[in-house]
Coordinates of C-alpha atoms in Angstrom, one line a residue:
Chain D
X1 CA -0.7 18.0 20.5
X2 CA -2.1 15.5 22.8
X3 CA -5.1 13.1 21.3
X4 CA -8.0 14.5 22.6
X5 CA -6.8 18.3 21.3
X6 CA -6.5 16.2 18.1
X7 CA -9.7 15.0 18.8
X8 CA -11.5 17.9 19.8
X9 CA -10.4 20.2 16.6
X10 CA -12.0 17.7 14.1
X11 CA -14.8 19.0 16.3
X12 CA -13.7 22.7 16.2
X13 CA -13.3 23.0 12.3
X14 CA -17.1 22.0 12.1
X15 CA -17.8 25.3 14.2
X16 CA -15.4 27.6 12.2
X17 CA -16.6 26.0 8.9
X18 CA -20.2 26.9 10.0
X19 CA -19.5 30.3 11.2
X20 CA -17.9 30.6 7.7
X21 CA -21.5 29.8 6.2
X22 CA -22.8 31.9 8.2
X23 CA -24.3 29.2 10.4
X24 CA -24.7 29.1 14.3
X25 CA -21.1 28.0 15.3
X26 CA -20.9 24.3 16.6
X27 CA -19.5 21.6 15.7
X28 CA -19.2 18.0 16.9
X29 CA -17.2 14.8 15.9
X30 CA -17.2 11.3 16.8
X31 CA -14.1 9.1 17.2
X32 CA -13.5 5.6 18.3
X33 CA -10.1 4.3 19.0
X34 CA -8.3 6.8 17.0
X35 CA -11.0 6.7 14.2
X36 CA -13.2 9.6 13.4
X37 CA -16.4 8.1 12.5
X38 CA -18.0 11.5 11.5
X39 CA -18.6 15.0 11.9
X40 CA -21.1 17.5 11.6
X41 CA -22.2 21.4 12.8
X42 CA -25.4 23.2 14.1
X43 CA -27.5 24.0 10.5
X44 CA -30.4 25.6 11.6
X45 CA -29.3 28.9 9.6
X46 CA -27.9 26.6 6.4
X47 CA -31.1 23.9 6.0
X48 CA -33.7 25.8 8.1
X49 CA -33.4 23.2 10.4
X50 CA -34.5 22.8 14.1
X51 CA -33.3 20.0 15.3
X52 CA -29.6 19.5 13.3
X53 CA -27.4 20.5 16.2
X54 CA -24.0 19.5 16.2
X55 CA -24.1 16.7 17.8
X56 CA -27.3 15.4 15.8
X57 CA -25.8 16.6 12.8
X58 CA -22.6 14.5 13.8
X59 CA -24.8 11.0 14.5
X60 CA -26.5 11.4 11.9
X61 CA -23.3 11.2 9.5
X62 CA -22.2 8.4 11.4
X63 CA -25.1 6.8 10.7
X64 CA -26.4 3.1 12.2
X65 CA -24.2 1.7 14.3
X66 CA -25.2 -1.6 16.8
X67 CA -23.3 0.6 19.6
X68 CA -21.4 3.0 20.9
X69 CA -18.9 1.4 22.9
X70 CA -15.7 2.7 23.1
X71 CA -16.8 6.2 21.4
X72 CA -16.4 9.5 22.9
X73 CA -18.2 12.7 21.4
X74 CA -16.3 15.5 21.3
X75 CA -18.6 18.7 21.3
X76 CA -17.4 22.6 21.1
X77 CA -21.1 23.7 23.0
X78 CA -22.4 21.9 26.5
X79 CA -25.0 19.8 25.0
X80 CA -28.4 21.0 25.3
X81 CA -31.2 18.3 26.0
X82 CA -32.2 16.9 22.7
X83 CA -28.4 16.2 22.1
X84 CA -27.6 15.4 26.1
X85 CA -30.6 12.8 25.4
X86 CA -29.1 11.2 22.4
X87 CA -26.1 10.9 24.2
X88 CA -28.4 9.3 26.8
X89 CA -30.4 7.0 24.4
X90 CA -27.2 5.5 22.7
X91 CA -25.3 5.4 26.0
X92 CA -22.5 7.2 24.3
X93 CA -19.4 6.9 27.4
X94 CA -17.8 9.7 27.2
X95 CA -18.4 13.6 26.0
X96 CA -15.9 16.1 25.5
X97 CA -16.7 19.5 25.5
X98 CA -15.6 23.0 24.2
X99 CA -17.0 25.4 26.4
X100 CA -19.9 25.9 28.8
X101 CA -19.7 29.4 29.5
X102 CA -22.2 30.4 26.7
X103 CA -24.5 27.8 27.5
X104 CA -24.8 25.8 30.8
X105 CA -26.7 22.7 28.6
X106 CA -27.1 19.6 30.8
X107 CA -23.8 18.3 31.9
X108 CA -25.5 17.3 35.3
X109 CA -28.1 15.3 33.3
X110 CA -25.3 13.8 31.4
X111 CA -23.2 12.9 34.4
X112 CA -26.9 11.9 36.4
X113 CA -27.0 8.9 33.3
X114 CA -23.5 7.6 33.7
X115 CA -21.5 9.4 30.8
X116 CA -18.3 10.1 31.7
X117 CA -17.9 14.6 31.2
X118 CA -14.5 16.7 30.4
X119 CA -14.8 20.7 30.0
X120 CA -11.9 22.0 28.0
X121 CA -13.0 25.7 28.3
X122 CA -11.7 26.6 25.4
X123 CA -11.8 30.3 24.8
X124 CA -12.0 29.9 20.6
X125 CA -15.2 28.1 20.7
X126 CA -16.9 30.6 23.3
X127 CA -15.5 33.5 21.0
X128 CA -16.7 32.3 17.8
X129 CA -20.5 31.5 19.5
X130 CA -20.3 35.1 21.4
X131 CA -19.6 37.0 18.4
X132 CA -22.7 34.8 16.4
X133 CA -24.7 35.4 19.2
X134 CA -24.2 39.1 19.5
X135 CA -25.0 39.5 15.7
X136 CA -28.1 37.0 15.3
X137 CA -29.5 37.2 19.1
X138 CA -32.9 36.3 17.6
X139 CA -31.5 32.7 15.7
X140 CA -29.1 32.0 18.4
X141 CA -32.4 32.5 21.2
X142 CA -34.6 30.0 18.7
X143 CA -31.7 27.8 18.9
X144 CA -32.2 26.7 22.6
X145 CA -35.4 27.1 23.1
X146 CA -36.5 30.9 23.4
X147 CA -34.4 30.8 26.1
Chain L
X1 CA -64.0 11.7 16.4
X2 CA -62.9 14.3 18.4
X3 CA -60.0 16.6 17.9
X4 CA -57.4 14.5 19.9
X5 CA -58.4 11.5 18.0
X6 CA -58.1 13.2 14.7
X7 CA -54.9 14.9 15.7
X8 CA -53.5 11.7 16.6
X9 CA -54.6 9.9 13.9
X10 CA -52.0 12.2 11.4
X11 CA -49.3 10.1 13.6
X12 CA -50.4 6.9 13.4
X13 CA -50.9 7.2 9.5
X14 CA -47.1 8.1 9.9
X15 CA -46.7 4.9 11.4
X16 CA -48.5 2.8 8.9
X17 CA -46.9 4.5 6.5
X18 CA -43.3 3.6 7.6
X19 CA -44.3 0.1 9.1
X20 CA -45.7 -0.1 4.9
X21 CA -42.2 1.0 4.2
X22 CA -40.1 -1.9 6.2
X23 CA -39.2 1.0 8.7
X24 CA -39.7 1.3 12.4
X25 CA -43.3 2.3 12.8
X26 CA -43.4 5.2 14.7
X27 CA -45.0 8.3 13.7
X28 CA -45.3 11.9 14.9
X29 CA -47.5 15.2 14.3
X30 CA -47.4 18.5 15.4
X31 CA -50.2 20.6 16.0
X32 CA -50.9 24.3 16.9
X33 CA -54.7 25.6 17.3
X34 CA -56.2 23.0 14.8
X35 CA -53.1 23.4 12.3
X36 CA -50.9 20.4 11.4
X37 CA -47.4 21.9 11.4
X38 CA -45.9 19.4 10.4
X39 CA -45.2 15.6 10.3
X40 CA -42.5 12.5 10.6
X41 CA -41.9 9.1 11.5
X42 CA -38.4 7.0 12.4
X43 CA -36.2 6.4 9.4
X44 CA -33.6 4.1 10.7
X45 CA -34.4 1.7 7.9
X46 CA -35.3 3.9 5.5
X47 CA -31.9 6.5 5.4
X48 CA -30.1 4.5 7.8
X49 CA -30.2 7.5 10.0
X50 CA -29.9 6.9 13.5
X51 CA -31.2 10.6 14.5
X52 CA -34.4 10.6 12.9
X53 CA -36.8 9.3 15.4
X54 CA -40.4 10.0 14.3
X55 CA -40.3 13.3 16.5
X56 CA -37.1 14.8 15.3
X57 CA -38.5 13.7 11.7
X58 CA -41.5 15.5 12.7
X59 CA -39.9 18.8 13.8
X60 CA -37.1 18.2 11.1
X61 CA -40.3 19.1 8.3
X62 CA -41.8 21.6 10.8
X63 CA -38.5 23.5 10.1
X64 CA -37.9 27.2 12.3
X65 CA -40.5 28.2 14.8
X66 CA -39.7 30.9 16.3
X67 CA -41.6 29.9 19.4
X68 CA -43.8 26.5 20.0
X69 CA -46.6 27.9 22.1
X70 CA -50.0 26.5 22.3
X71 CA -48.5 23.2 20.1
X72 CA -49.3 19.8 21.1
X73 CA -46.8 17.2 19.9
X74 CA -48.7 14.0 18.9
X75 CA -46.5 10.9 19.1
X76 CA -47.3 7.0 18.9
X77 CA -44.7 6.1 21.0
X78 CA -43.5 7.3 24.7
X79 CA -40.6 9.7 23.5
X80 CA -36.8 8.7 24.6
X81 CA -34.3 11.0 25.8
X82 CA -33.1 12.7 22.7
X83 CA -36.9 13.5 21.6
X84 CA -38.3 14.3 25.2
X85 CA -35.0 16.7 25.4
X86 CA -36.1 18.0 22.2
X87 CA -39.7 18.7 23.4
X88 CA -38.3 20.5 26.9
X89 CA -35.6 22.4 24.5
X90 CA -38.3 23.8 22.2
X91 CA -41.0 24.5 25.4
X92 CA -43.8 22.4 23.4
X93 CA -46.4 22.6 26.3
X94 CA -48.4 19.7 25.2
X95 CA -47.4 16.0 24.1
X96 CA -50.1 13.0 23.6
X97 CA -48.4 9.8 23.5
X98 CA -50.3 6.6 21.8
X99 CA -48.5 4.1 23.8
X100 CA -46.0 3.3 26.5
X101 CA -46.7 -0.1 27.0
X102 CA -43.9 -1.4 24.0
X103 CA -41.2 1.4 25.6
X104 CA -41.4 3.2 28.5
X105 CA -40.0 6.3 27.3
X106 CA -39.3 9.3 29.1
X107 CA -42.9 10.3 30.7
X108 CA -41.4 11.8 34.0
X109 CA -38.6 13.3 32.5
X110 CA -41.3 15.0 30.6
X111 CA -43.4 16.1 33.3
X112 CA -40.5 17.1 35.0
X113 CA -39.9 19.8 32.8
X114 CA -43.4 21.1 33.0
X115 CA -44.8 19.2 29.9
X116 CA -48.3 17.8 30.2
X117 CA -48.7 14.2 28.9
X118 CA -51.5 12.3 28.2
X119 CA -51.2 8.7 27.0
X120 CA -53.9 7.3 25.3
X121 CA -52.6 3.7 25.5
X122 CA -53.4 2.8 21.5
X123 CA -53.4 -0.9 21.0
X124 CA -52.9 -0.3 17.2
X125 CA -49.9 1.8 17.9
X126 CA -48.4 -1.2 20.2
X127 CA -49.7 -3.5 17.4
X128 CA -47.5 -2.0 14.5
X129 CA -45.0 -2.0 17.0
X130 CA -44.6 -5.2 18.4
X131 CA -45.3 -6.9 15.0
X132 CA -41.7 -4.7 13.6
X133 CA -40.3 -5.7 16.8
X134 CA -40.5 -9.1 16.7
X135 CA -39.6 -9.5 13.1
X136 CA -36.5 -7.6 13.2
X137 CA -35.1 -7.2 16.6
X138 CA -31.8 -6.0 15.9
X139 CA -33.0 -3.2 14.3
X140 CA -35.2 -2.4 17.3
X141 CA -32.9 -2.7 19.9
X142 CA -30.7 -0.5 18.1
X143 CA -32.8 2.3 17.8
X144 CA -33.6 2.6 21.2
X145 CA -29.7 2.2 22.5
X146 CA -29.2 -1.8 22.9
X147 CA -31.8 -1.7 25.4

């Protein structure tokens, strides 16, 4: 297994745990030079929660840090804008991410700011969201907006 | 007072109250058809959480809205990129901003996404602000991304 698969299933457990939980399946992690500096998943259905996305969820484990240098976010859902915009904010370099076949998010935003994007397309995180989706089309709409 | 005023002054007693706590005072409210939904301010110093900007704080207490028509999103500061993507996620129409003097935030981003700003340029706002600011820097620049 190459690093970034590594990488990227830290952030691909989060989605299965939350789909486990019954939770809107997405998960994120953080690494820097080999190190995971934390994890999280999408808890609107688990905390009632608007605004922990993944990738929110994920920074806000992590916690303070005086930058992001060096980090890459690994991400199994295109980032929509509140999470593209803390990527953004923290200038965050790089962002891996799952899929974007669900969910367009904001890749041309991200890119538009100067953080490097990779699409893995990987089929498991799409299947897991689709099947979430299919069953909670009202949460998974709320999710993103009402979109 | 009129309503704005009033509205707005739920978020800047969020900022007192958080520049009273040794945190970063910003403060946020949300509103819907003379209702206060809910309300927040940033927490970097407080939980050492580099997510809750006095916005996402805000909308973090609001919890699950199924939609956020006719809400107006009051805010002391001009919102950055991860809380102006969360207001064009979540389709809140309306956002009044105290100040944009301290940061510039992300007004045309905003408008950009068919949100209607109004900035009421609050020198007590820019105050609490600049006093935090210039006492701990560090902690400022952090929050807003080394900027």
């Amino acid at each position: 297994m190459t690093r970034t698969q590594n990488e990227y299933d830290a952030a691909l457990q989060q989605a299965r745990t939350g789909f486990d939980e019954g939770g809107i399946p997405i998960g994120a992690a953080l690494w820097r030079d080999g190190e995971l500096l934390g994890a999280g998943r999408n808890r609107r259905m688990q905390r009632g929660s608007a605004i922990l996305h993944g990738e929110i969820d994920c920074l806000d484990h992590v916690g303070r840090l005086a930058d992001y240098r060096d980090c890459t976010l690994y991400t199994t859902l295109s980032p929509c804008s509140m999470c593209a915009g803390a990527i953004a904010l923290f200038q965050i370099p790089a962002v891996v991410i799952g899929e974007a076949r669900t969910f367009p998010g904001e890749i041309e935003f991200l890119r538009d700011r100067g953080v490097r994007v990779e699409v893995l397309d990987d089929p498991v995180a799409a299947e897991l969201l689709t099947r979430f989706a299919a069953e909670n089309p009202a949460a998974w709409s709320e999710d993103i907006g009402g979109r």
